[in-house]
Tab-separated table of C-alpha atoms in Angstrom:
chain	number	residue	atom	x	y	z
A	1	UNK	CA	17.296	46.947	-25.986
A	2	UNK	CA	16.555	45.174	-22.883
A	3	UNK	CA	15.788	47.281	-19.444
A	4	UNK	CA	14.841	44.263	-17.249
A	5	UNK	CA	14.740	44.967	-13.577
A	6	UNK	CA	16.011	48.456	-13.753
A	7	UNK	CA	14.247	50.706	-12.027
A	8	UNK	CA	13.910	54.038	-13.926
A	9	UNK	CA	12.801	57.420	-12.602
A	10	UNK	CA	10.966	59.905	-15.426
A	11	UNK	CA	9.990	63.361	-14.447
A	12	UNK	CA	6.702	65.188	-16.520
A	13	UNK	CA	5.736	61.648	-17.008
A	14	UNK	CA	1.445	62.705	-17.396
A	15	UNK	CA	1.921	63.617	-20.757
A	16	UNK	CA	3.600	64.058	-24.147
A	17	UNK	CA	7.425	62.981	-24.085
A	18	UNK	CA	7.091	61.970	-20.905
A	19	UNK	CA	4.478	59.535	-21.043
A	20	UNK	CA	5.233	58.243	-24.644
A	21	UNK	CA	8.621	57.467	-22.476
A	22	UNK	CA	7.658	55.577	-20.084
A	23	UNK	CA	5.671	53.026	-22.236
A	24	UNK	CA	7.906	52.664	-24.188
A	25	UNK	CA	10.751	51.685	-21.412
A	26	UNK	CA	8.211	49.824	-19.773
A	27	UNK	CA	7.673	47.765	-22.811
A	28	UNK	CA	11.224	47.119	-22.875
A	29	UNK	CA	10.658	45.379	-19.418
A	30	UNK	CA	11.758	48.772	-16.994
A	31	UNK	CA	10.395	48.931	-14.064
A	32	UNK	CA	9.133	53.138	-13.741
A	33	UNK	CA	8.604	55.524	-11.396
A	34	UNK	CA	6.084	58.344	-13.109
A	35	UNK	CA	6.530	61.829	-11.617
A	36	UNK	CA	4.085	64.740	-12.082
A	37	UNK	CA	1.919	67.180	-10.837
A	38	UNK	CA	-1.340	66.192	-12.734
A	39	UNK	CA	-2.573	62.988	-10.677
A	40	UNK	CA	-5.237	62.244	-13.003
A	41	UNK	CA	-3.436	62.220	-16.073
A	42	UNK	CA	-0.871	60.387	-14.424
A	43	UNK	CA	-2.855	58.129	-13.556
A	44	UNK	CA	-4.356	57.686	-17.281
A	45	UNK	CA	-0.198	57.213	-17.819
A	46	UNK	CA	-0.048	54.277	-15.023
A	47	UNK	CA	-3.122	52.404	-16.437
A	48	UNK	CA	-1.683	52.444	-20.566
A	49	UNK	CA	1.877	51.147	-19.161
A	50	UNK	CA	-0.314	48.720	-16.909
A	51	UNK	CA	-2.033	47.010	-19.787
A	52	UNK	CA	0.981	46.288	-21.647
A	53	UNK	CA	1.640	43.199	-19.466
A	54	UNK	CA	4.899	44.225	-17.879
A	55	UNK	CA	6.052	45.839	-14.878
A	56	UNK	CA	3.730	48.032	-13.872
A	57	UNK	CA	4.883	51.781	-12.710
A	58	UNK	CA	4.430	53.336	-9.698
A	59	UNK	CA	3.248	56.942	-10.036
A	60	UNK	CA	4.514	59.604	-7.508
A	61	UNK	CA	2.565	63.075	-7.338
A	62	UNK	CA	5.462	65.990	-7.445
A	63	UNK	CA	6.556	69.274	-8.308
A	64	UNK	CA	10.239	69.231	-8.955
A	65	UNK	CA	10.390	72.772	-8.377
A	66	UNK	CA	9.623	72.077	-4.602
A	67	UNK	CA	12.691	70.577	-3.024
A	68	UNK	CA	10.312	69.018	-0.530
A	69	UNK	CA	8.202	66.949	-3.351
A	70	UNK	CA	11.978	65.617	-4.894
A	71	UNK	CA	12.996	64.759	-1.778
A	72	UNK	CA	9.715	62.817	-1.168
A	73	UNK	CA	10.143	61.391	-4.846
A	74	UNK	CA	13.372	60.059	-4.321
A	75	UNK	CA	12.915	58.483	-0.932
A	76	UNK	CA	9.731	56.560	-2.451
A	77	UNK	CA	12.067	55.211	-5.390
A	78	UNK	CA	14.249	54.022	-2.921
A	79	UNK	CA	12.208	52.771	-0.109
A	80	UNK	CA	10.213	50.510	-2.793
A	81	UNK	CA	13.073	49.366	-4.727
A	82	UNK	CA	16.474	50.391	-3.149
A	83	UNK	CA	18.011	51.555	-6.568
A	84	UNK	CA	18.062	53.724	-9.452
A	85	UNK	CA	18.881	53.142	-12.725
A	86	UNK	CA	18.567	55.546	-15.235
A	87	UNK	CA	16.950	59.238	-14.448
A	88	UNK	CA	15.128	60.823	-16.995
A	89	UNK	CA	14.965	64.764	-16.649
A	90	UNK	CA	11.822	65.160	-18.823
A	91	UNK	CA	9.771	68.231	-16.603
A	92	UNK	CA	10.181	71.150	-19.087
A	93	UNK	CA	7.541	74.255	-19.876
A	94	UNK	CA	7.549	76.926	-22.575
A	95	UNK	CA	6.604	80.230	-22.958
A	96	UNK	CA	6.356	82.834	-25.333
A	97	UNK	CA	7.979	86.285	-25.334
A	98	UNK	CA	11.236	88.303	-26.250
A	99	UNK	CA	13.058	90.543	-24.485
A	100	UNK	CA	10.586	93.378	-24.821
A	101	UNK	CA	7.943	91.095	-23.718
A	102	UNK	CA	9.527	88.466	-20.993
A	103	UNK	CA	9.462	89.525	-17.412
A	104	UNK	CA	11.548	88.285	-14.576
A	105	UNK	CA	8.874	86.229	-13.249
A	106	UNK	CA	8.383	84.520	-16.572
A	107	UNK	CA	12.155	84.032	-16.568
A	108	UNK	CA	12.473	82.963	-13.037
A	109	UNK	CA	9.213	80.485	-13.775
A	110	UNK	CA	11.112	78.638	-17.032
A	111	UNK	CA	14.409	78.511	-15.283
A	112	UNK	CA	13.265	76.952	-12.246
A	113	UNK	CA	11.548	74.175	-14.397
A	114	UNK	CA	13.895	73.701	-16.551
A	115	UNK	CA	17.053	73.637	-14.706
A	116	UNK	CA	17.264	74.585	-11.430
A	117	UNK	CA	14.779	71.640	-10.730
A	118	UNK	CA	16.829	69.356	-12.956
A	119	UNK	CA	19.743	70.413	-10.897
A	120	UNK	CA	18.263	69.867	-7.602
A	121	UNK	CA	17.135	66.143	-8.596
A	122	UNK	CA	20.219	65.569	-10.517
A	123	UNK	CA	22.061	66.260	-7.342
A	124	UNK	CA	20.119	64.126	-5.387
A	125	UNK	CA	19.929	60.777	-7.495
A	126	UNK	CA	23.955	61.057	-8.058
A	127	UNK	CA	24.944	59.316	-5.329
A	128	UNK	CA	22.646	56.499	-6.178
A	129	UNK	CA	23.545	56.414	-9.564
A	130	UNK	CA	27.180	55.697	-9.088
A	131	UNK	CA	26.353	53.039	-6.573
A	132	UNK	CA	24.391	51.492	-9.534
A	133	UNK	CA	26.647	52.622	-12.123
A	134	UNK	CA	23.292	53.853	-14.029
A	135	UNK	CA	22.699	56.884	-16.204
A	136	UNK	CA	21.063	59.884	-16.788
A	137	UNK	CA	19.197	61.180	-20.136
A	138	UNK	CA	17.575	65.607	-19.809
A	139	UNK	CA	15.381	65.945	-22.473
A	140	UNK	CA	16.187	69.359	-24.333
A	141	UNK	CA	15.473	71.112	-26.995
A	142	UNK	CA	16.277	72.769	-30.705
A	143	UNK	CA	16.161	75.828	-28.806
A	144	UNK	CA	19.069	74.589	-26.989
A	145	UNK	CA	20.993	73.936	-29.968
A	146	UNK	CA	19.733	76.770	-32.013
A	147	UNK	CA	18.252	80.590	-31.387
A	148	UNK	CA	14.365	81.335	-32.225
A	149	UNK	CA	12.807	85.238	-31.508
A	150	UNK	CA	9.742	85.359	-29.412
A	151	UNK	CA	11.189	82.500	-26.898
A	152	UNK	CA	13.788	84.136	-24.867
A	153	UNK	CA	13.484	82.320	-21.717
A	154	UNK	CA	12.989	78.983	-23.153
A	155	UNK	CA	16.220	78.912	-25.118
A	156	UNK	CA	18.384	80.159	-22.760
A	157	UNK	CA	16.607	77.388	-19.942
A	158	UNK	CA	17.486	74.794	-22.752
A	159	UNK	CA	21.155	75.874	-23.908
A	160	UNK	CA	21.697	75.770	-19.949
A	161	UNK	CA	20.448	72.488	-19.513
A	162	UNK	CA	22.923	71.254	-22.760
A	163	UNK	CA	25.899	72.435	-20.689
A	164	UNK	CA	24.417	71.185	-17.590
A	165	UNK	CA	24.524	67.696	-19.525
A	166	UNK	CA	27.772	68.218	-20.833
A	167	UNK	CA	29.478	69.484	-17.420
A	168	UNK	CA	28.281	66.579	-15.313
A	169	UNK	CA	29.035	64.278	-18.210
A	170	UNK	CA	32.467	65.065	-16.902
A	171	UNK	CA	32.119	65.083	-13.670
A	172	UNK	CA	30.484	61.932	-13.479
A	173	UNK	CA	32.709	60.050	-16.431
A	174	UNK	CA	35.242	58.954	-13.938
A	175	UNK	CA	32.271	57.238	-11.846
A	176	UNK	CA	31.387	55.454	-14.644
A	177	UNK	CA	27.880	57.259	-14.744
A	178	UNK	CA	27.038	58.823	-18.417
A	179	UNK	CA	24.647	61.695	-19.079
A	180	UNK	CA	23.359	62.347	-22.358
A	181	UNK	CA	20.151	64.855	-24.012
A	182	UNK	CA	17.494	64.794	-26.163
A	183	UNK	CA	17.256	67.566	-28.202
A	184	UNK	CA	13.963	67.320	-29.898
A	185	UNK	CA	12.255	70.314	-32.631
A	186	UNK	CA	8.401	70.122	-33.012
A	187	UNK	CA	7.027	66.854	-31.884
A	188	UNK	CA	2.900	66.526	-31.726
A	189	UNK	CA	2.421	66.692	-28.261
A	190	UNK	CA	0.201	69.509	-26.130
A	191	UNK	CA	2.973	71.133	-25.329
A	192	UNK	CA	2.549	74.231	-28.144
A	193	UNK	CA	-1.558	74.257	-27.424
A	194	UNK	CA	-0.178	75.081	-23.463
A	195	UNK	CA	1.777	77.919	-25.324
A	196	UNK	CA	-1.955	79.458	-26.235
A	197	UNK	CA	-2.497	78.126	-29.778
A	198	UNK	CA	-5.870	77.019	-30.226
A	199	UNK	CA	-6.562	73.528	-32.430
A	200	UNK	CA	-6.826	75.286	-35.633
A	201	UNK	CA	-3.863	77.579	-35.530
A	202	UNK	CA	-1.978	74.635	-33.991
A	203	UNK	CA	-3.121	72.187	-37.192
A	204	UNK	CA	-1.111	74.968	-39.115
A	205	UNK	CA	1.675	75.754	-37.387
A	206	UNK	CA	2.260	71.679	-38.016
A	207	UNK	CA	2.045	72.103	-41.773
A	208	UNK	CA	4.130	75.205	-41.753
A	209	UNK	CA	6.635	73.526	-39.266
A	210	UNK	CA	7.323	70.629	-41.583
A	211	UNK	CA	8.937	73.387	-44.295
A	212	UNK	CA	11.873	74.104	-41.761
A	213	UNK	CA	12.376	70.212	-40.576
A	214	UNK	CA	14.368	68.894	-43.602
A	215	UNK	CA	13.323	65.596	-43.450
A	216	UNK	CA	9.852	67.226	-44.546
A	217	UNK	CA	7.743	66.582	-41.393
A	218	UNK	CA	7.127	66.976	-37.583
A	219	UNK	CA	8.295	64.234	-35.132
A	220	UNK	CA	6.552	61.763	-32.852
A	221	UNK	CA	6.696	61.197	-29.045
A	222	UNK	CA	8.025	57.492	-30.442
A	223	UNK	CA	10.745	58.462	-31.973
A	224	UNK	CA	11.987	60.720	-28.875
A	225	UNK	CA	11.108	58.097	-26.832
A	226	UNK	CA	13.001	55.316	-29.121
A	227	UNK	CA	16.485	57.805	-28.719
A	228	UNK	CA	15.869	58.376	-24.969
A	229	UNK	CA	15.883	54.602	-24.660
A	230	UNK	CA	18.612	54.494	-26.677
A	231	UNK	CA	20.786	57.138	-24.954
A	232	UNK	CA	19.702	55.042	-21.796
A	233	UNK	CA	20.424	51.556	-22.550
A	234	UNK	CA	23.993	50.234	-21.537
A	235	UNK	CA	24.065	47.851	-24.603
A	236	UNK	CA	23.734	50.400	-27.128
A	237	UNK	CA	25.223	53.721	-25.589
A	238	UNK	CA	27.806	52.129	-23.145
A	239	UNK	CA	30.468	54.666	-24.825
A	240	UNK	CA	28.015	57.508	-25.017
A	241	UNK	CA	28.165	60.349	-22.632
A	242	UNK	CA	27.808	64.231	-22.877
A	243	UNK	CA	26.039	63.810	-26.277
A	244	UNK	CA	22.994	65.969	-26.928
A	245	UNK	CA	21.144	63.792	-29.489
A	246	UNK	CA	19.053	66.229	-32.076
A	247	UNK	CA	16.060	64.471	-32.778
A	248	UNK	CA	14.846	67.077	-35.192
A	249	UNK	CA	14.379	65.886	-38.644
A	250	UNK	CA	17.639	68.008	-39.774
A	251	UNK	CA	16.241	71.100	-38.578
A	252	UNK	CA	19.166	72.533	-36.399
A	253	UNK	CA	21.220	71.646	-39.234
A	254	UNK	CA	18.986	73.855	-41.695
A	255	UNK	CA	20.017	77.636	-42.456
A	256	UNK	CA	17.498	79.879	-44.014
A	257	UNK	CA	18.212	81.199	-47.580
């Protein structure tokens, strides 16, 4: 997989997926543009792409629920480099409840992260996508694919966000623009500890997690990055679109005797 001069756009790019991402594409010779709201861990995220010798990324502090900040995010990609390539819809939180426990603002708070912001940026970068005949890859979830109790609003923000991928996969076919998912199951990353688990419950929920991956284990940020770059790269998915990609050890596959 080669990337080479294009110019790549990754949202919640400070951490986890996101970052492990963008150095990854970055060692593949993309040129990034790192969007997030944590400007010191972003930062951290420009220096480790920095010191692998390639491009180096240009980091854009943003909340993509604020129409204001994607507006600002997309002008900067544009101003600097006058294209887009690929956009990676990687901004995602979690929370826990059911439907006893949820509230509308916790509903309104995933959804608007989730999907209305991936809508909103989507919408924007379109135009510029089918100029460069580029792509788009949303990173989703199991909980798109499957149902879990205790995570209400974060299922129903992912299995939006697969039919969000698989609607504008059709619009966008005829433009010659693809759109494809991740849909990833537990991955060690910080997203469960901002869930509320401290280290020690969080060390078991990993051991317990590998019994419902059937593959035996927990994933890596690597190997979501690896299929993002996949899913992204016009030599390898160039007849790919509307595909969300489980990247879950088996586990949406798996059915509980």
């Amino acid at each position: 997989m080669d990337f080479s001069g294009k110019i790549v756009l990754i949202t919640g790019a400070s951490s986890g997926i996101g970052a492990g991402t963008a150095k990854y594409l970055t060692n593949l010779g993309a040129t990034c543009v790192l969007a997030a709201r944590n400007e010191e861990k972003l930062a951290g995220v420009r220096a480790e792409c920095a010191a692998l010798g390639k491009a180096e990324p240009v980091t854009v502090v943003a909340d993509v629920t604020r129409a204001a900040d994607i507006e600002r995010l997309l002008r900067t990609v544009l101003e600097r480099y006058g294209r887009l390539d690929v956009l990676v819809n990687n901004a995602g939180k979690g929370a826990m409840g059911g439907i006893e426990d949820a509230d509308l603002e916790q509903f309104d708070d995933i959804l608007n992260t989730n999907l209305r912001s991936v809508f909103a940026l989507t919408k924007l970068a379109v135009p510029h996508l089918i100029a460069s005949r580029g792509n788009i890859v949303n990173v989703s979830s199991v909980a798109g694919t499957n149902s879990f109790a205790n995570l209400l609003s974060y299922c129903v923000s992912k299995s939006a966000l697969d039919q969000f991928t698989r609607c504008t996969a059709l619009d966008l076919a005829p433009k010659g623009v693809r759109v494809n998912s991740v849909n990833p199951a537990v991955i060690v990353t910080e997203f469960h500890k901002t869930l509320g688990l401290e280290a020690a419950a969080y060390a078991k929920y990993l051991q317990q997690s590998a019994l419902v991956h059937p593959l035996g284990r927990v994933g890596s940020v690597e190997e979501v990055a690896a299929s993002i770059a996949f899913l992204a790269c016009d030599k390898t998915a160039s007849f790919t679109t509307g595909t969300c990609l489980c990247v879950d050890g088996g586990k949406h596959i798996l059915t509980p005797r």
